[in-house]
PDB file of C-alpha atoms in Angstrom:
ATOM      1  CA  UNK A   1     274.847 208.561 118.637  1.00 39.00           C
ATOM      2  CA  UNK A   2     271.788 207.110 120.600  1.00 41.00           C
ATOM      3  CA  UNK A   3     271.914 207.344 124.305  1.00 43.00           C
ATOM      4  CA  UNK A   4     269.392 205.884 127.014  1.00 45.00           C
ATOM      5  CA  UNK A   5     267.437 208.219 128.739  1.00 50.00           C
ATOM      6  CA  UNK A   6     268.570 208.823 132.499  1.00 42.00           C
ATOM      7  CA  UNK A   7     265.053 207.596 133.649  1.00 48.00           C
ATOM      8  CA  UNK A   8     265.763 203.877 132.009  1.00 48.00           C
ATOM      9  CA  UNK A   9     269.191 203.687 132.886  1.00 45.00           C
ATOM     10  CA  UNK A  10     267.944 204.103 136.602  1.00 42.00           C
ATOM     11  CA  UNK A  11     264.840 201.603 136.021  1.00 44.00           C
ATOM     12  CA  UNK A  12     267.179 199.117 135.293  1.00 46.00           C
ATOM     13  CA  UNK A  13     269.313 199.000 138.419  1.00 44.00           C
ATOM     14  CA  UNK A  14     266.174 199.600 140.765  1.00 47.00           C
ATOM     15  CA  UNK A  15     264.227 196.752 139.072  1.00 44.00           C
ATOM     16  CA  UNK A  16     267.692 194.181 138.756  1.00 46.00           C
ATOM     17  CA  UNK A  17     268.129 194.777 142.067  1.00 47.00           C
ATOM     18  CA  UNK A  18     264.328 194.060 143.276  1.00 45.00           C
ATOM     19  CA  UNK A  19     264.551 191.167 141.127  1.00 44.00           C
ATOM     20  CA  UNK A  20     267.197 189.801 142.926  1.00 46.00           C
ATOM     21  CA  UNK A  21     265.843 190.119 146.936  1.00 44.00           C
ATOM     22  CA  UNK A  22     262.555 188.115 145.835  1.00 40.00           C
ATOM     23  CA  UNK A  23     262.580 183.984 146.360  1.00 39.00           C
ATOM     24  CA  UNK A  24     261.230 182.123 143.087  1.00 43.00           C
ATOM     25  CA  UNK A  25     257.489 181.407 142.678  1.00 43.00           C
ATOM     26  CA  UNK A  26     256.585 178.049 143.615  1.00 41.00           C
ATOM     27  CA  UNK A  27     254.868 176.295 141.073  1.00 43.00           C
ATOM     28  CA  UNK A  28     251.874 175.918 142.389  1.00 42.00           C
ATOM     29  CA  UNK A  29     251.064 179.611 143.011  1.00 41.00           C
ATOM     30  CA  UNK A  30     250.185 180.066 139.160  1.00 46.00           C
ATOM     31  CA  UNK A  31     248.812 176.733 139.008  1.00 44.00           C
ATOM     32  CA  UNK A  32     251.567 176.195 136.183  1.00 42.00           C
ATOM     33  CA  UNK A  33     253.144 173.191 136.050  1.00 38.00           C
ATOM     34  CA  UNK A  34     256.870 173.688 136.115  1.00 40.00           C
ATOM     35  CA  UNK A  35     260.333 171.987 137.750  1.00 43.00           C
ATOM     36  CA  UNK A  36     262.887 174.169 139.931  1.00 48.00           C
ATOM     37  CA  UNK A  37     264.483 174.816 136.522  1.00 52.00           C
ATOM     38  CA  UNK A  38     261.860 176.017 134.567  1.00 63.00           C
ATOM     39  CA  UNK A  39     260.733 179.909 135.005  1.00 79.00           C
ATOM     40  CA  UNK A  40     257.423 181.426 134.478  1.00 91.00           C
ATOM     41  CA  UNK A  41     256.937 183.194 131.505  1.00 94.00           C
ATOM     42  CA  UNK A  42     254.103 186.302 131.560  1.00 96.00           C
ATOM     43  CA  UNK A  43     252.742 188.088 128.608  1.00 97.00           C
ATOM     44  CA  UNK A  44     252.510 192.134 129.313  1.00 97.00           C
ATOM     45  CA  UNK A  45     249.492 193.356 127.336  1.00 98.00           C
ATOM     46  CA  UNK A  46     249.128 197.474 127.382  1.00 97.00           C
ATOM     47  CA  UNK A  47     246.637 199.954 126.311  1.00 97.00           C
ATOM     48  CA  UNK A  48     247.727 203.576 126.652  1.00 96.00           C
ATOM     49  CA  UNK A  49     245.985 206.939 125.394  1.00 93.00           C
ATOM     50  CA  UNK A  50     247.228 210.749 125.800  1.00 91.00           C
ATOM     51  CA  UNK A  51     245.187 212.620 124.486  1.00 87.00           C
ATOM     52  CA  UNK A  52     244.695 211.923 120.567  1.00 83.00           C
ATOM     53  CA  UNK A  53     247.681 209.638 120.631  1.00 84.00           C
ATOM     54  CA  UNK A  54     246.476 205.927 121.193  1.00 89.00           C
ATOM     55  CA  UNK A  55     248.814 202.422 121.373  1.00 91.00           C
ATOM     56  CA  UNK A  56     247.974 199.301 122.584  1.00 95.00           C
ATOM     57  CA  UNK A  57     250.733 195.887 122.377  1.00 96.00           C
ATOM     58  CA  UNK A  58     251.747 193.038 124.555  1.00 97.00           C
ATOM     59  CA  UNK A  59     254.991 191.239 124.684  1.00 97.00           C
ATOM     60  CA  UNK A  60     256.522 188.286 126.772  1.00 97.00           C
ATOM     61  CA  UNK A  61     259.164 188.343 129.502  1.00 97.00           C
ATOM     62  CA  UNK A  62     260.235 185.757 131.688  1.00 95.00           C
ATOM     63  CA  UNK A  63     259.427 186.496 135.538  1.00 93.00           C
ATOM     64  CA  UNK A  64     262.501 188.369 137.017  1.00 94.00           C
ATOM     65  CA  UNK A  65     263.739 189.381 133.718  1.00 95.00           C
ATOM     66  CA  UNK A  66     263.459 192.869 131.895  1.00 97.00           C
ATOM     67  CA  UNK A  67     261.431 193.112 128.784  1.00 97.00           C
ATOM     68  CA  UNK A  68     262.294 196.613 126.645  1.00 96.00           C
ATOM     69  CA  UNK A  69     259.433 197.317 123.929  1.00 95.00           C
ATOM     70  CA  UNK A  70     260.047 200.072 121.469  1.00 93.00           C
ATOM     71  CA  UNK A  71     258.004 201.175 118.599  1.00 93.00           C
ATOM     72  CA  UNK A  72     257.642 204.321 116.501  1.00 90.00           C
ATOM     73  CA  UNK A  73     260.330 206.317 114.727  1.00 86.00           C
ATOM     74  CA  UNK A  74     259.666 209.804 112.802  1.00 84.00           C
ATOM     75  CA  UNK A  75     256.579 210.639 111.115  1.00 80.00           C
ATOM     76  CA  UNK A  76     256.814 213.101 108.643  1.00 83.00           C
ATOM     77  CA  UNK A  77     254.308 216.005 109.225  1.00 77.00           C
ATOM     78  CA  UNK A  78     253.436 219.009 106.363  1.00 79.00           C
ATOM     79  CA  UNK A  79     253.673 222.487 107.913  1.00 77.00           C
ATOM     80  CA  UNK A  80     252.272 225.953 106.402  1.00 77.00           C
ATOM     81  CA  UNK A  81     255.378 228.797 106.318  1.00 78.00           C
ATOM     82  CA  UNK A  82     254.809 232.010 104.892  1.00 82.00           C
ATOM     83  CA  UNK A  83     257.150 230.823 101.864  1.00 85.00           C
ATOM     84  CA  UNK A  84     254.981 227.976 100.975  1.00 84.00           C
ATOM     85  CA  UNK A  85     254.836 224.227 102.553  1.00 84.00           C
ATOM     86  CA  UNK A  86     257.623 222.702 104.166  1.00 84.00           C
ATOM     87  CA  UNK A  87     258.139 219.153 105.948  1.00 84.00           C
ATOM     88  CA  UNK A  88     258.931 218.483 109.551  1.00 80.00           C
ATOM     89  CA  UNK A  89     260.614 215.059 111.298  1.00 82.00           C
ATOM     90  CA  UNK A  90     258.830 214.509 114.502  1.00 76.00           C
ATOM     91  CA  UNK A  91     259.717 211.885 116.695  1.00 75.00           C
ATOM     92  CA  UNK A  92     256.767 209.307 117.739  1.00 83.00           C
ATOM     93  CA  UNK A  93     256.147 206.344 119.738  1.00 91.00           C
ATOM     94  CA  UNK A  94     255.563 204.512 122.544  1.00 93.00           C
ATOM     95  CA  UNK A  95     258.136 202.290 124.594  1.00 93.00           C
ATOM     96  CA  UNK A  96     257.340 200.055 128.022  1.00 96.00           C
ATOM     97  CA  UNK A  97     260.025 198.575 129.982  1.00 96.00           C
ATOM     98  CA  UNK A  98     258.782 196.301 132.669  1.00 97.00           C
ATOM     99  CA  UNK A  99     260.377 193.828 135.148  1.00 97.00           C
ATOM    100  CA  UNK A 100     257.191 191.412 136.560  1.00 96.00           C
ATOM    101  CA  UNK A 101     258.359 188.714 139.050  1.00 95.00           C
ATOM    102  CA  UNK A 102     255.741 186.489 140.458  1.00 91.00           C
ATOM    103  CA  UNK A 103     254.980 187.053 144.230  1.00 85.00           C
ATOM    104  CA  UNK A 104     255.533 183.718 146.391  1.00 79.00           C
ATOM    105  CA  UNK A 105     252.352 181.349 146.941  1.00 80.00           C
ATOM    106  CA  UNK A 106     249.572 183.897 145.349  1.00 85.00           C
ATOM    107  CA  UNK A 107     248.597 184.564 141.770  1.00 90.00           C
ATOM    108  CA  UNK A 108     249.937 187.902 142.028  1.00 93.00           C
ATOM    109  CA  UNK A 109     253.274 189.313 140.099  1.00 95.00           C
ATOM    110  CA  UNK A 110     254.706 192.741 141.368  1.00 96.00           C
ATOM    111  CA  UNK A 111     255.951 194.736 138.442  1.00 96.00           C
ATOM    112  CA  UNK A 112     258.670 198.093 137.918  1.00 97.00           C
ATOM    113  CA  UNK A 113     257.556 199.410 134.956  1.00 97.00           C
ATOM    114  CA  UNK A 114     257.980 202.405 132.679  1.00 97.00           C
ATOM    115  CA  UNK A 115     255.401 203.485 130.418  1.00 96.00           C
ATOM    116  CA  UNK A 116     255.865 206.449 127.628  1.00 94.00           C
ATOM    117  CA  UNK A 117     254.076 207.421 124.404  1.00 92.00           C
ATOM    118  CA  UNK A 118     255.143 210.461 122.108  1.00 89.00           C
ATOM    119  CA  UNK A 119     254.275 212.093 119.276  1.00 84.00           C
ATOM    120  CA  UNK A 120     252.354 215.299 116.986  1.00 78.00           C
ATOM    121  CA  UNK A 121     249.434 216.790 117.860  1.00 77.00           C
ATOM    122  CA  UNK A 122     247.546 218.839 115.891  1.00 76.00           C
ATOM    123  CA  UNK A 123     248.810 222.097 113.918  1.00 74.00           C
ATOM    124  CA  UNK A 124     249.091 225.156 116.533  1.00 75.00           C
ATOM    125  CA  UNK A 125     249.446 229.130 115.437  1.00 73.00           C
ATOM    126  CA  UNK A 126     249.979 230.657 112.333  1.00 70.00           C
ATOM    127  CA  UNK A 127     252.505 228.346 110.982  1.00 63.00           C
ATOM    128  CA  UNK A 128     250.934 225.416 111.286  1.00 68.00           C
ATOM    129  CA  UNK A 129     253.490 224.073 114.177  1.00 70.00           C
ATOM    130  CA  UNK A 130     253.211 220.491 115.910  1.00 72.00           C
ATOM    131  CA  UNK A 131     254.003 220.409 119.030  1.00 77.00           C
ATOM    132  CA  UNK A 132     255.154 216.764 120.633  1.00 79.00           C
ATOM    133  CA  UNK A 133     252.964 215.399 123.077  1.00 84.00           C
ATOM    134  CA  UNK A 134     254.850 213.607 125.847  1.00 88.00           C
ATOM    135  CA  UNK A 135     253.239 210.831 128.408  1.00 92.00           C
ATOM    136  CA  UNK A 136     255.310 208.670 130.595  1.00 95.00           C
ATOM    137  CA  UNK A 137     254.558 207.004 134.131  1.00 96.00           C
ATOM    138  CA  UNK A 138     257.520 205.371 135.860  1.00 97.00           C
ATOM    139  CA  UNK A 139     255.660 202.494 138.611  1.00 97.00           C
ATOM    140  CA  UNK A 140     255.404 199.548 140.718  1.00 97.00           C
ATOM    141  CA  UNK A 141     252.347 197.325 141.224  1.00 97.00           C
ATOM    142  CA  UNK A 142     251.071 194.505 141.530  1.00 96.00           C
ATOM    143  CA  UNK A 143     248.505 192.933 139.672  1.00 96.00           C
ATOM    144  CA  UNK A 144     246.094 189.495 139.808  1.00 96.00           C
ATOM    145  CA  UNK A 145     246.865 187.272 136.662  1.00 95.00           C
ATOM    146  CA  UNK A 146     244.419 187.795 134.182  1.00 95.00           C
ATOM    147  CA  UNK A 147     242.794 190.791 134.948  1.00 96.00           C
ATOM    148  CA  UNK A 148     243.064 194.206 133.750  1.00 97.00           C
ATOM    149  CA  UNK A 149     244.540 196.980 136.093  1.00 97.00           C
ATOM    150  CA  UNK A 150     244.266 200.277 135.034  1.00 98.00           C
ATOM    151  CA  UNK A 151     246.861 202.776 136.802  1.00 97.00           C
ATOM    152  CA  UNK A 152     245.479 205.677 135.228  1.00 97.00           C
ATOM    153  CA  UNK A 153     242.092 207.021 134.506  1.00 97.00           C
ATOM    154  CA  UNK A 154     241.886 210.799 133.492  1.00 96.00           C
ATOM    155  CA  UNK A 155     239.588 213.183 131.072  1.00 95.00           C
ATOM    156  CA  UNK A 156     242.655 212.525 128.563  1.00 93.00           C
ATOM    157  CA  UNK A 157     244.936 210.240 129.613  1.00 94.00           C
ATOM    158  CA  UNK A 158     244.264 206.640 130.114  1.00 96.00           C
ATOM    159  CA  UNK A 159     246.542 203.352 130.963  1.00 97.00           C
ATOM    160  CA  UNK A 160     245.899 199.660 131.386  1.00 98.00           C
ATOM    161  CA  UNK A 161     247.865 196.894 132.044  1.00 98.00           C
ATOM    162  CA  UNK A 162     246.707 192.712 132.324  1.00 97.00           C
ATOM    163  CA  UNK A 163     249.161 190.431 133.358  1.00 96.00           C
ATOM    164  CA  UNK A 164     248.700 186.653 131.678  1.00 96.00           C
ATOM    165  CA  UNK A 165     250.982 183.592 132.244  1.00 93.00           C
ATOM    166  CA  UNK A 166     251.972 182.054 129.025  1.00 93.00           C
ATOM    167  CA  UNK A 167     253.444 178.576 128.074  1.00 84.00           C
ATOM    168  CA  UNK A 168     257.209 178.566 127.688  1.00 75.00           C
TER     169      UNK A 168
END
């Protein structure tokens, strides 16, 4: 049975509810030509690094809505045991869940977003072992359309985000 991680489950409710106290974007703001009808729609474009892991994607989401992006699955990874070579299922990936809504007469959108990549490293101790590398950040911000924002910037870790508007 697959369940949703805790973290998630609690994203969602913080960022429906944020969603929900903000007026809609006036037109204008974006310089996007739309009716009272129409909503903005905002591609999410990512670059993350932990250590010798590495992912990069982009996805669109309409403004006030939630955008879930999975990838990965289980790699299969060789291992050395004293009996000979065996094979190992290790879980990889890298999943974003983000709620951008546009911020009222600016080009700025204000985003909740959840960032997390997994997977192997390299072979440890005698028997070869993998240990699973784990990064996630859990964050609001706000970011000018079209321009990259990177919210982190270490020796080994690195994460960008650029928020675009899109035609519908």
């Amino acid at each position: 049975m697959r369940t949703i991680p805790l973290s998630a489950s609690l994203l969602c409710l913080s960022v429906t509810a944020f969603a929900a106290s903000l007026p809609r974007l006036p037109a204008k703001a974006l310089s996007v030509k739309t009716n009272a009808e129409e909503s903005v729609n905002f591609r999410i474009s990512f670059k993350i690094k932990d250590g010798e892991l590495e992912n990069a994607g982009s996805f669109v989401v309409m403004s006030e809505s939630q955008a879930n992006y999975i990838i990965g699955g289980e790699k299969v990874v060789e291992v050395d045991m004293p009996s000979g070579k065996a094979v190992e299922f290790k879980k990889h990936g890298t999943i974003v869940n983000c709620l951008p809504v546009a911020k009222p007469d600016s080009a700025l959108v204000r985003a909740e977003c959840l960032f997390e990549r997994s997977g192997p490293l390299g072979p440890v101790g005698t028997l070869k072992a993998r240990p699973i590398s784990t990064f996630q950040l859990q964050t609001s911000f706000e970011a000018a359309l079209g321009r990259t924002l990177v919210l982190v910037d270490e020796p080994t870790r690195h994460l960008e985000v650029k928020v675009e508007v899109v035609a519908p």
